[in-house]
């Protein structure tokens, strides 16, 4: 059986709950396709989250990595196409706010996801779940973690598929927030399972 490292994030900014945490908690320890799921929650901290991901990669030695992030306001599930070598944006949970910073001084400007993102979108759509490829993971923590995983794989000449899926808010979060669309948590879980199944075939 192969191992899949599935990560989510803690709450941040104006989002008092993060549905990625709930999805990861529900799927941790489950078997999906060829993979046993190892679920971990990352902090929303520019100085720590990339290293947290790499520590989990070193500890668990996964065969694939799928990181989840909340994209509050998006209507669809969106596998990300690229990670940029940039940190910039709103303050993280420690109040740290990088402006126009480089993540890895020696790293390339960007990495493409090594997940089968087109197949993921096709299968999500076939299952009746709105989905699209996103061409920007932003420059906040999600991009930072996606870049960290792909940079590690490049440096270690690893063929481990790695990448990022942004998910919409849950109903619970949408109601608390008041200005963003929401999905049923069960549908968010179903969509993430479909993406993981795509890795098995
Ligand atoms: N989403 C944020 C960071 C944490 C999360 O769940 C992002 O899109 O960068």
mmCIF file with all atom_site columns, C-alpha atoms and ligand atoms in Angstrom:
data_model
loop_
_atom_site.group_PDB
_atom_site.id
_atom_site.type_symbol
_atom_site.label_atom_id
_atom_site.label_alt_id
_atom_site.label_comp_id
_atom_site.label_asym_id
_atom_site.label_entity_id
_atom_site.label_seq_id
_atom_site.pdbx_PDB_ins_code
_atom_site.Cartn_x
_atom_site.Cartn_y
_atom_site.Cartn_z
_atom_site.occupancy
_atom_site.B_iso_or_equiv
_atom_site.pdbx_formal_charge
_atom_site.auth_seq_id
_atom_site.auth_comp_id
_atom_site.auth_asym_id
_atom_site.auth_atom_id
_atom_site.pdbx_PDB_model_num
ATOM   1   C CA . UNK A 1 1   ? 0.000   0.000  0.000   1.00 0.00 ? 1   UNK A CA 1
ATOM   2   C CA . UNK A 1 2   ? 1.299   3.469  -0.868  1.00 0.00 ? 2   UNK A CA 1
ATOM   3   C CA . UNK A 1 3   ? 1.231   6.477  1.467   1.00 0.00 ? 3   UNK A CA 1
ATOM   4   C CA . UNK A 1 4   ? -0.323  9.844  0.694   1.00 0.00 ? 4   UNK A CA 1
ATOM   5   C CA . UNK A 1 5   ? 0.451   12.861 2.829   1.00 0.00 ? 5   UNK A CA 1
ATOM   6   C CA . UNK A 1 6   ? -2.711  14.990 2.955   1.00 0.00 ? 6   UNK A CA 1
ATOM   7   C CA . UNK A 1 7   ? -2.307  18.406 4.539   1.00 0.00 ? 7   UNK A CA 1
ATOM   8   C CA . UNK A 1 8   ? -4.766  21.105 5.576   1.00 0.00 ? 8   UNK A CA 1
ATOM   9   C CA . UNK A 1 9   ? -4.397  24.474 7.288   1.00 0.00 ? 9   UNK A CA 1
ATOM   10  C CA . UNK A 1 10  ? -5.528  25.996 10.557  1.00 0.00 ? 10  UNK A CA 1
ATOM   11  C CA . UNK A 1 11  ? -8.010  28.954 10.524  1.00 0.00 ? 11  UNK A CA 1
ATOM   12  C CA . UNK A 1 12  ? -6.609  32.321 9.391   1.00 0.00 ? 12  UNK A CA 1
ATOM   13  C CA . UNK A 1 13  ? -7.573  35.942 8.690   1.00 0.00 ? 13  UNK A CA 1
ATOM   14  C CA . UNK A 1 14  ? -11.367 36.389 8.520   1.00 0.00 ? 14  UNK A CA 1
ATOM   15  C CA . UNK A 1 15  ? -12.052 32.626 8.415   1.00 0.00 ? 15  UNK A CA 1
ATOM   16  C CA . UNK A 1 16  ? -12.823 31.317 11.927  1.00 0.00 ? 16  UNK A CA 1
ATOM   17  C CA . UNK A 1 17  ? -12.919 27.705 10.740  1.00 0.00 ? 17  UNK A CA 1
ATOM   18  C CA . UNK A 1 18  ? -10.902 26.093 7.993   1.00 0.00 ? 18  UNK A CA 1
ATOM   19  C CA . UNK A 1 19  ? -12.781 23.275 6.211   1.00 0.00 ? 19  UNK A CA 1
ATOM   20  C CA . UNK A 1 20  ? -9.472  21.809 5.042   1.00 0.00 ? 20  UNK A CA 1
ATOM   21  C CA . UNK A 1 21  ? -8.858  20.793 8.681   1.00 0.00 ? 21  UNK A CA 1
ATOM   22  C CA . UNK A 1 22  ? -12.169 18.979 8.823   1.00 0.00 ? 22  UNK A CA 1
ATOM   23  C CA . UNK A 1 23  ? -11.577 17.219 5.496   1.00 0.00 ? 23  UNK A CA 1
ATOM   24  C CA . UNK A 1 24  ? -8.116  16.079 6.615   1.00 0.00 ? 24  UNK A CA 1
ATOM   25  C CA . UNK A 1 25  ? -9.455  14.879 9.978   1.00 0.00 ? 25  UNK A CA 1
ATOM   26  C CA . UNK A 1 26  ? -12.175 12.848 8.227   1.00 0.00 ? 26  UNK A CA 1
ATOM   27  C CA . UNK A 1 27  ? -9.791  11.203 5.769   1.00 0.00 ? 27  UNK A CA 1
ATOM   28  C CA . UNK A 1 28  ? -6.805  10.604 8.084   1.00 0.00 ? 28  UNK A CA 1
ATOM   29  C CA . UNK A 1 29  ? -6.102  6.857  8.348   1.00 0.00 ? 29  UNK A CA 1
ATOM   30  C CA . UNK A 1 30  ? -8.524  5.923  5.541   1.00 0.00 ? 30  UNK A CA 1
ATOM   31  C CA . UNK A 1 31  ? -7.547  3.941  2.463   1.00 0.00 ? 31  UNK A CA 1
ATOM   32  C CA . UNK A 1 32  ? -8.455  5.576  -0.856  1.00 0.00 ? 32  UNK A CA 1
ATOM   33  C CA . UNK A 1 33  ? -7.486  3.745  -4.051  1.00 0.00 ? 33  UNK A CA 1
ATOM   34  C CA . UNK A 1 34  ? -3.882  2.588  -3.651  1.00 0.00 ? 34  UNK A CA 1
ATOM   35  C CA . UNK A 1 35  ? -3.136  5.030  -0.819  1.00 0.00 ? 35  UNK A CA 1
ATOM   36  C CA . UNK A 1 36  ? -3.324  5.095  2.965   1.00 0.00 ? 36  UNK A CA 1
ATOM   37  C CA . UNK A 1 37  ? -3.895  8.700  4.060   1.00 0.00 ? 37  UNK A CA 1
ATOM   38  C CA . UNK A 1 38  ? -1.586  10.434 6.536   1.00 0.00 ? 38  UNK A CA 1
ATOM   39  C CA . UNK A 1 39  ? -3.340  13.635 7.522   1.00 0.00 ? 39  UNK A CA 1
ATOM   40  C CA . UNK A 1 40  ? -1.503  16.651 8.983   1.00 0.00 ? 40  UNK A CA 1
ATOM   41  C CA . UNK A 1 41  ? -2.483  20.243 9.744   1.00 0.00 ? 41  UNK A CA 1
ATOM   42  C CA . UNK A 1 42  ? -0.029  23.033 8.876   1.00 0.00 ? 42  UNK A CA 1
ATOM   43  C CA . UNK A 1 43  ? 0.207   26.399 10.586  1.00 0.00 ? 43  UNK A CA 1
ATOM   44  C CA . UNK A 1 44  ? -0.519  29.648 8.751   1.00 0.00 ? 44  UNK A CA 1
ATOM   45  C CA . UNK A 1 45  ? 2.984   30.947 9.353   1.00 0.00 ? 45  UNK A CA 1
ATOM   46  C CA . UNK A 1 46  ? 5.339   32.045 6.568   1.00 0.00 ? 46  UNK A CA 1
ATOM   47  C CA . UNK A 1 47  ? 8.401   31.086 8.603   1.00 0.00 ? 47  UNK A CA 1
ATOM   48  C CA . UNK A 1 48  ? 7.178   27.615 9.558   1.00 0.00 ? 48  UNK A CA 1
ATOM   49  C CA . UNK A 1 49  ? 4.649   26.031 7.182   1.00 0.00 ? 49  UNK A CA 1
ATOM   50  C CA . UNK A 1 50  ? 7.105   25.049 4.414   1.00 0.00 ? 50  UNK A CA 1
ATOM   51  C CA . UNK A 1 51  ? 9.407   23.372 6.960   1.00 0.00 ? 51  UNK A CA 1
ATOM   52  C CA . UNK A 1 52  ? 6.428   21.668 8.593   1.00 0.00 ? 52  UNK A CA 1
ATOM   53  C CA . UNK A 1 53  ? 5.520   20.115 5.236   1.00 0.00 ? 53  UNK A CA 1
ATOM   54  C CA . UNK A 1 54  ? 9.123   18.986 4.676   1.00 0.00 ? 54  UNK A CA 1
ATOM   55  C CA . UNK A 1 55  ? 9.323   17.510 8.202   1.00 0.00 ? 55  UNK A CA 1
ATOM   56  C CA . UNK A 1 56  ? 6.210   15.431 7.445   1.00 0.00 ? 56  UNK A CA 1
ATOM   57  C CA . UNK A 1 57  ? 7.725   14.331 4.129   1.00 0.00 ? 57  UNK A CA 1
ATOM   58  C CA . UNK A 1 58  ? 10.913  13.233 5.938   1.00 0.00 ? 58  UNK A CA 1
ATOM   59  C CA . UNK A 1 59  ? 8.967   11.436 8.684   1.00 0.00 ? 59  UNK A CA 1
ATOM   60  C CA . UNK A 1 60  ? 6.303   9.707  6.607   1.00 0.00 ? 60  UNK A CA 1
ATOM   61  C CA . UNK A 1 61  ? 8.214   9.244  3.335   1.00 0.00 ? 61  UNK A CA 1
ATOM   62  C CA . UNK A 1 62  ? 4.970   9.516  1.337   1.00 0.00 ? 62  UNK A CA 1
ATOM   63  C CA . UNK A 1 63  ? 4.551   8.346  -2.254  1.00 0.00 ? 63  UNK A CA 1
ATOM   64  C CA . UNK A 1 64  ? 2.445   11.420 -3.034  1.00 0.00 ? 64  UNK A CA 1
ATOM   65  C CA . UNK A 1 65  ? 1.556   14.753 -1.433  1.00 0.00 ? 65  UNK A CA 1
ATOM   66  C CA . UNK A 1 66  ? -1.761  16.571 -1.745  1.00 0.00 ? 66  UNK A CA 1
ATOM   67  C CA . UNK A 1 67  ? -2.053  19.838 0.163   1.00 0.00 ? 67  UNK A CA 1
ATOM   68  C CA . UNK A 1 68  ? -5.414  21.473 0.708   1.00 0.00 ? 68  UNK A CA 1
ATOM   69  C CA . UNK A 1 69  ? -6.158  25.142 1.261   1.00 0.00 ? 69  UNK A CA 1
ATOM   70  C CA . UNK A 1 70  ? -9.291  27.169 1.683   1.00 0.00 ? 70  UNK A CA 1
ATOM   71  C CA . UNK A 1 71  ? -9.991  29.645 -1.119  1.00 0.00 ? 71  UNK A CA 1
ATOM   72  C CA . UNK A 1 72  ? -12.742 31.637 0.597   1.00 0.00 ? 72  UNK A CA 1
ATOM   73  C CA . UNK A 1 73  ? -14.946 33.091 -2.151  1.00 0.00 ? 73  UNK A CA 1
ATOM   74  C CA . UNK A 1 74  ? -14.244 30.496 -4.844  1.00 0.00 ? 74  UNK A CA 1
ATOM   75  C CA . UNK A 1 75  ? -17.219 28.511 -6.098  1.00 0.00 ? 75  UNK A CA 1
ATOM   76  C CA . UNK A 1 76  ? -15.295 25.498 -7.419  1.00 0.00 ? 76  UNK A CA 1
ATOM   77  C CA . UNK A 1 77  ? -12.691 22.951 -6.454  1.00 0.00 ? 77  UNK A CA 1
ATOM   78  C CA . UNK A 1 78  ? -9.513  24.158 -8.081  1.00 0.00 ? 78  UNK A CA 1
ATOM   79  C CA . UNK A 1 79  ? -6.306  22.114 -8.448  1.00 0.00 ? 79  UNK A CA 1
ATOM   80  C CA . UNK A 1 80  ? -3.482  24.621 -8.810  1.00 0.00 ? 80  UNK A CA 1
ATOM   81  C CA . UNK A 1 81  ? -1.279  24.593 -11.913 1.00 0.00 ? 81  UNK A CA 1
ATOM   82  C CA . UNK A 1 82  ? 1.745   26.573 -10.674 1.00 0.00 ? 82  UNK A CA 1
ATOM   83  C CA . UNK A 1 83  ? 3.554   27.653 -7.524  1.00 0.00 ? 83  UNK A CA 1
ATOM   84  C CA . UNK A 1 84  ? 5.468   30.954 -7.690  1.00 0.00 ? 84  UNK A CA 1
ATOM   85  C CA . UNK A 1 85  ? 8.742   31.715 -5.910  1.00 0.00 ? 85  UNK A CA 1
ATOM   86  C CA . UNK A 1 86  ? 7.138   34.671 -4.108  1.00 0.00 ? 86  UNK A CA 1
ATOM   87  C CA . UNK A 1 87  ? 5.805   35.430 -0.637  1.00 0.00 ? 87  UNK A CA 1
ATOM   88  C CA . UNK A 1 88  ? 3.599   38.461 -0.378  1.00 0.00 ? 88  UNK A CA 1
ATOM   89  C CA . UNK A 1 89  ? 0.209   39.205 1.041   1.00 0.00 ? 89  UNK A CA 1
ATOM   90  C CA . UNK A 1 90  ? -1.891  39.558 4.138   1.00 0.00 ? 90  UNK A CA 1
ATOM   91  C CA . UNK A 1 91  ? -0.348  38.994 7.579   1.00 0.00 ? 91  UNK A CA 1
ATOM   92  C CA . UNK A 1 92  ? -0.002  35.358 8.672   1.00 0.00 ? 92  UNK A CA 1
ATOM   93  C CA . UNK A 1 93  ? -1.216  34.097 12.073  1.00 0.00 ? 93  UNK A CA 1
ATOM   94  C CA . UNK A 1 94  ? 1.985   35.466 13.697  1.00 0.00 ? 94  UNK A CA 1
ATOM   95  C CA . UNK A 1 95  ? 1.369   38.924 12.216  1.00 0.00 ? 95  UNK A CA 1
ATOM   96  C CA . UNK A 1 96  ? 4.282   38.500 9.776   1.00 0.00 ? 96  UNK A CA 1
ATOM   97  C CA . UNK A 1 97  ? 3.670   40.153 6.403   1.00 0.00 ? 97  UNK A CA 1
ATOM   98  C CA . UNK A 1 98  ? 6.335   39.619 3.729   1.00 0.00 ? 98  UNK A CA 1
ATOM   99  C CA . UNK A 1 99  ? 6.307   41.979 0.753   1.00 0.00 ? 99  UNK A CA 1
ATOM   100 C CA . UNK A 1 100 ? 7.747   40.866 -2.615  1.00 0.00 ? 100 UNK A CA 1
ATOM   101 C CA . UNK A 1 101 ? 10.000  38.278 -0.934  1.00 0.00 ? 101 UNK A CA 1
ATOM   102 C CA . UNK A 1 102 ? 11.557  35.250 -2.613  1.00 0.00 ? 102 UNK A CA 1
ATOM   103 C CA . UNK A 1 103 ? 10.811  31.841 -1.030  1.00 0.00 ? 103 UNK A CA 1
ATOM   104 C CA . UNK A 1 104 ? 14.020  30.107 -2.211  1.00 0.00 ? 104 UNK A CA 1
ATOM   105 C CA . UNK A 1 105 ? 16.889  32.379 -3.279  1.00 0.00 ? 105 UNK A CA 1
ATOM   106 C CA . UNK A 1 106 ? 18.378  29.652 -5.496  1.00 0.00 ? 106 UNK A CA 1
ATOM   107 C CA . UNK A 1 107 ? 15.011  28.303 -6.671  1.00 0.00 ? 107 UNK A CA 1
ATOM   108 C CA . UNK A 1 108 ? 13.393  28.735 -10.101 1.00 0.00 ? 108 UNK A CA 1
ATOM   109 C CA . UNK A 1 109 ? 10.664  31.386 -10.555 1.00 0.00 ? 109 UNK A CA 1
ATOM   110 C CA . UNK A 1 110 ? 7.916   28.736 -10.553 1.00 0.00 ? 110 UNK A CA 1
ATOM   111 C CA . UNK A 1 111 ? 7.111   25.031 -10.531 1.00 0.00 ? 111 UNK A CA 1
ATOM   112 C CA . UNK A 1 112 ? 4.283   23.223 -12.280 1.00 0.00 ? 112 UNK A CA 1
ATOM   113 C CA . UNK A 1 113 ? 2.154   20.896 -10.152 1.00 0.00 ? 113 UNK A CA 1
ATOM   114 C CA . UNK A 1 114 ? 3.160   17.265 -10.655 1.00 0.00 ? 114 UNK A CA 1
ATOM   115 C CA . UNK A 1 115 ? -0.387  16.064 -9.899  1.00 0.00 ? 115 UNK A CA 1
ATOM   116 C CA . UNK A 1 116 ? -2.728  14.960 -12.749 1.00 0.00 ? 116 UNK A CA 1
ATOM   117 C CA . UNK A 1 117 ? -4.706  18.201 -12.455 1.00 0.00 ? 117 UNK A CA 1
ATOM   118 C CA . UNK A 1 118 ? -6.622  17.935 -15.757 1.00 0.00 ? 118 UNK A CA 1
ATOM   119 C CA . UNK A 1 119 ? -7.753  14.416 -14.894 1.00 0.00 ? 119 UNK A CA 1
ATOM   120 C CA . UNK A 1 120 ? -8.791  15.616 -11.441 1.00 0.00 ? 120 UNK A CA 1
ATOM   121 C CA . UNK A 1 121 ? -10.945 18.379 -12.930 1.00 0.00 ? 121 UNK A CA 1
ATOM   122 C CA . UNK A 1 122 ? -12.501 15.967 -15.452 1.00 0.00 ? 122 UNK A CA 1
ATOM   123 C CA . UNK A 1 123 ? -13.393 13.448 -12.773 1.00 0.00 ? 123 UNK A CA 1
ATOM   124 C CA . UNK A 1 124 ? -14.754 16.059 -10.391 1.00 0.00 ? 124 UNK A CA 1
ATOM   125 C CA . UNK A 1 125 ? -16.925 17.445 -13.198 1.00 0.00 ? 125 UNK A CA 1
ATOM   126 C CA . UNK A 1 126 ? -18.110 13.922 -14.147 1.00 0.00 ? 126 UNK A CA 1
ATOM   127 C CA . UNK A 1 127 ? -19.175 13.448 -10.516 1.00 0.00 ? 127 UNK A CA 1
ATOM   128 C CA . UNK A 1 128 ? -21.224 16.651 -10.686 1.00 0.00 ? 128 UNK A CA 1
ATOM   129 C CA . UNK A 1 129 ? -18.841 18.752 -8.578  1.00 0.00 ? 129 UNK A CA 1
ATOM   130 C CA . UNK A 1 130 ? -17.894 22.172 -10.048 1.00 0.00 ? 130 UNK A CA 1
ATOM   131 C CA . UNK A 1 131 ? -14.149 22.203 -10.774 1.00 0.00 ? 131 UNK A CA 1
ATOM   132 C CA . UNK A 1 132 ? -11.543 24.009 -12.812 1.00 0.00 ? 132 UNK A CA 1
ATOM   133 C CA . UNK A 1 133 ? -7.784  24.321 -13.011 1.00 0.00 ? 133 UNK A CA 1
ATOM   134 C CA . UNK A 1 134 ? -6.581  27.469 -11.248 1.00 0.00 ? 134 UNK A CA 1
ATOM   135 C CA . UNK A 1 135 ? -3.615  29.279 -12.765 1.00 0.00 ? 135 UNK A CA 1
ATOM   136 C CA . UNK A 1 136 ? -2.738  31.108 -9.579  1.00 0.00 ? 136 UNK A CA 1
ATOM   137 C CA . UNK A 1 137 ? -2.361  29.780 -6.051  1.00 0.00 ? 137 UNK A CA 1
ATOM   138 C CA . UNK A 1 138 ? -1.765  33.387 -4.979  1.00 0.00 ? 138 UNK A CA 1
ATOM   139 C CA . UNK A 1 139 ? 1.337   34.393 -3.045  1.00 0.00 ? 139 UNK A CA 1
ATOM   140 C CA . UNK A 1 140 ? 0.101   33.583 0.469   1.00 0.00 ? 140 UNK A CA 1
ATOM   141 C CA . UNK A 1 141 ? 0.641   30.421 2.531   1.00 0.00 ? 141 UNK A CA 1
ATOM   142 C CA . UNK A 1 142 ? -0.895  27.952 0.082   1.00 0.00 ? 142 UNK A CA 1
ATOM   143 C CA . UNK A 1 143 ? 1.497   28.958 -2.671  1.00 0.00 ? 143 UNK A CA 1
ATOM   144 C CA . UNK A 1 144 ? 4.331   28.861 -0.135  1.00 0.00 ? 144 UNK A CA 1
ATOM   145 C CA . UNK A 1 145 ? 3.590   25.252 0.853   1.00 0.00 ? 145 UNK A CA 1
ATOM   146 C CA . UNK A 1 146 ? 3.045   24.122 -2.745  1.00 0.00 ? 146 UNK A CA 1
ATOM   147 C CA . UNK A 1 147 ? 6.391   25.657 -3.737  1.00 0.00 ? 147 UNK A CA 1
ATOM   148 C CA . UNK A 1 148 ? 8.145   24.009 -0.769  1.00 0.00 ? 148 UNK A CA 1
ATOM   149 C CA . UNK A 1 149 ? 6.929   20.514 -1.745  1.00 0.00 ? 149 UNK A CA 1
ATOM   150 C CA . UNK A 1 150 ? 7.806   20.877 -5.421  1.00 0.00 ? 150 UNK A CA 1
ATOM   151 C CA . UNK A 1 151 ? 11.202  22.421 -4.632  1.00 0.00 ? 151 UNK A CA 1
ATOM   152 C CA . UNK A 1 152 ? 11.991  19.498 -2.305  1.00 0.00 ? 152 UNK A CA 1
ATOM   153 C CA . UNK A 1 153 ? 11.006  17.005 -5.028  1.00 0.00 ? 153 UNK A CA 1
ATOM   154 C CA . UNK A 1 154 ? 13.152  18.833 -7.610  1.00 0.00 ? 154 UNK A CA 1
ATOM   155 C CA . UNK A 1 155 ? 16.171  18.987 -5.313  1.00 0.00 ? 155 UNK A CA 1
ATOM   156 C CA . UNK A 1 156 ? 15.901  15.304 -4.401  1.00 0.00 ? 156 UNK A CA 1
ATOM   157 C CA . UNK A 1 157 ? 15.143  14.249 -7.967  1.00 0.00 ? 157 UNK A CA 1
ATOM   158 C CA . UNK A 1 158 ? 12.044  12.633 -6.539  1.00 0.00 ? 158 UNK A CA 1
ATOM   159 C CA . UNK A 1 159 ? 9.202   11.423 -8.749  1.00 0.00 ? 159 UNK A CA 1
ATOM   160 C CA . UNK A 1 160 ? 6.740   11.846 -5.862  1.00 0.00 ? 160 UNK A CA 1
ATOM   161 C CA . UNK A 1 161 ? 3.661   13.629 -7.263  1.00 0.00 ? 161 UNK A CA 1
ATOM   162 C CA . UNK A 1 162 ? 3.034   16.782 -5.281  1.00 0.00 ? 162 UNK A CA 1
ATOM   163 C CA . UNK A 1 163 ? 0.673   19.709 -5.531  1.00 0.00 ? 163 UNK A CA 1
ATOM   164 C CA . UNK A 1 164 ? -2.175  21.733 -4.195  1.00 0.00 ? 164 UNK A CA 1
ATOM   165 C CA . UNK A 1 165 ? -5.968  21.789 -4.253  1.00 0.00 ? 165 UNK A CA 1
ATOM   166 C CA . UNK A 1 166 ? -7.888  24.890 -3.220  1.00 0.00 ? 166 UNK A CA 1
ATOM   167 C CA . UNK A 1 167 ? -11.389 24.164 -1.933  1.00 0.00 ? 167 UNK A CA 1
ATOM   168 C CA . UNK A 1 168 ? -14.385 26.455 -1.333  1.00 0.00 ? 168 UNK A CA 1
ATOM   169 C CA . UNK A 1 169 ? -15.788 27.250 2.105   1.00 0.00 ? 169 UNK A CA 1
ATOM   170 C CA . UNK A 1 170 ? -18.081 24.793 3.901   1.00 0.00 ? 170 UNK A CA 1
ATOM   171 C CA . UNK A 1 171 ? -21.660 25.859 4.740   1.00 0.00 ? 171 UNK A CA 1
ATOM   172 C CA . UNK A 1 172 ? -20.523 26.236 8.359   1.00 0.00 ? 172 UNK A CA 1
ATOM   173 C CA . UNK A 1 173 ? -17.845 28.745 7.377   1.00 0.00 ? 173 UNK A CA 1
ATOM   174 C CA . UNK A 1 174 ? -20.014 30.489 4.765   1.00 0.00 ? 174 UNK A CA 1
ATOM   175 C CA . UNK A 1 175 ? -22.700 31.142 7.395   1.00 0.00 ? 175 UNK A CA 1
ATOM   176 C CA . UNK A 1 176 ? -20.197 32.455 9.957   1.00 0.00 ? 176 UNK A CA 1
ATOM   177 C CA . UNK A 1 177 ? -18.393 34.619 7.390   1.00 0.00 ? 177 UNK A CA 1
ATOM   178 C CA . UNK A 1 178 ? -21.502 35.959 5.667   1.00 0.00 ? 178 UNK A CA 1
ATOM   179 C CA . UNK A 1 179 ? -19.998 36.973 2.301   1.00 0.00 ? 179 UNK A CA 1
ATOM   180 C CA . UNK A 1 180 ? -18.682 33.808 0.642   1.00 0.00 ? 180 UNK A CA 1
ATOM   181 C CA . UNK A 1 181 ? -20.328 30.802 -1.021  1.00 0.00 ? 181 UNK A CA 1
ATOM   182 C CA . UNK A 1 182 ? -20.285 27.432 0.712   1.00 0.00 ? 182 UNK A CA 1
ATOM   183 C CA . UNK A 1 183 ? -20.455 23.726 -0.058  1.00 0.00 ? 183 UNK A CA 1
ATOM   184 C CA . UNK A 1 184 ? -21.675 20.800 2.041   1.00 0.00 ? 184 UNK A CA 1
ATOM   185 C CA . UNK A 1 185 ? -18.715 19.364 3.949   1.00 0.00 ? 185 UNK A CA 1
ATOM   186 C CA . UNK A 1 186 ? -19.611 15.900 2.577   1.00 0.00 ? 186 UNK A CA 1
ATOM   187 C CA . UNK A 1 187 ? -19.165 17.211 -0.974  1.00 0.00 ? 187 UNK A CA 1
ATOM   188 C CA . UNK A 1 188 ? -15.790 18.741 -0.096  1.00 0.00 ? 188 UNK A CA 1
ATOM   189 C CA . UNK A 1 189 ? -14.711 15.363 1.320   1.00 0.00 ? 189 UNK A CA 1
ATOM   190 C CA . UNK A 1 190 ? -16.080 13.562 -1.755  1.00 0.00 ? 190 UNK A CA 1
ATOM   191 C CA . UNK A 1 191 ? -14.173 15.907 -4.085  1.00 0.00 ? 191 UNK A CA 1
ATOM   192 C CA . UNK A 1 192 ? -10.891 15.385 -2.255  1.00 0.00 ? 192 UNK A CA 1
ATOM   193 C CA . UNK A 1 193 ? -11.424 11.600 -2.384  1.00 0.00 ? 193 UNK A CA 1
ATOM   194 C CA . UNK A 1 194 ? -11.996 11.796 -6.144  1.00 0.00 ? 194 UNK A CA 1
ATOM   195 C CA . UNK A 1 195 ? -8.731  13.730 -6.562  1.00 0.00 ? 195 UNK A CA 1
ATOM   196 C CA . UNK A 1 196 ? -6.869  11.071 -4.549  1.00 0.00 ? 196 UNK A CA 1
ATOM   197 C CA . UNK A 1 197 ? -8.461  8.260  -6.575  1.00 0.00 ? 197 UNK A CA 1
ATOM   198 C CA . UNK A 1 198 ? -7.151  9.943  -9.709  1.00 0.00 ? 198 UNK A CA 1
ATOM   199 C CA . UNK A 1 199 ? -3.624  9.295  -8.444  1.00 0.00 ? 199 UNK A CA 1
ATOM   200 C CA . UNK A 1 200 ? -4.205  5.543  -8.299  1.00 0.00 ? 200 UNK A CA 1
ATOM   201 C CA . UNK A 1 201 ? -5.037  4.868  -11.942 1.00 0.00 ? 201 UNK A CA 1
HETATM 202 N N1 . LIG B 2 .   ? -5.749  29.112 2.518   1.00 0.00 ? 1   LIG B N1 1
HETATM 203 C C1 . LIG B 2 .   ? -4.758  30.156 2.455   1.00 0.00 ? 1   LIG B C1 1
HETATM 204 C C2 . LIG B 2 .   ? -3.766  29.851 3.528   1.00 0.00 ? 1   LIG B C2 1
HETATM 205 C C3 . LIG B 2 .   ? -4.403  28.833 4.405   1.00 0.00 ? 1   LIG B C3 1
HETATM 206 C C4 . LIG B 2 .   ? -5.567  28.360 3.644   1.00 0.00 ? 1   LIG B C4 1
HETATM 207 O O1 . LIG B 2 .   ? -6.306  27.398 3.977   1.00 0.00 ? 1   LIG B O1 1
HETATM 208 C C5 . LIG B 2 .   ? -4.203  30.395 1.049   1.00 0.00 ? 1   LIG B C5 1
HETATM 209 O O2 . LIG B 2 .   ? -4.947  30.213 0.078   1.00 0.00 ? 1   LIG B O2 1
HETATM 210 O O3 . LIG B 2 .   ? -3.054  30.804 0.900   1.00 0.00 ? 1   LIG B O3 1
#
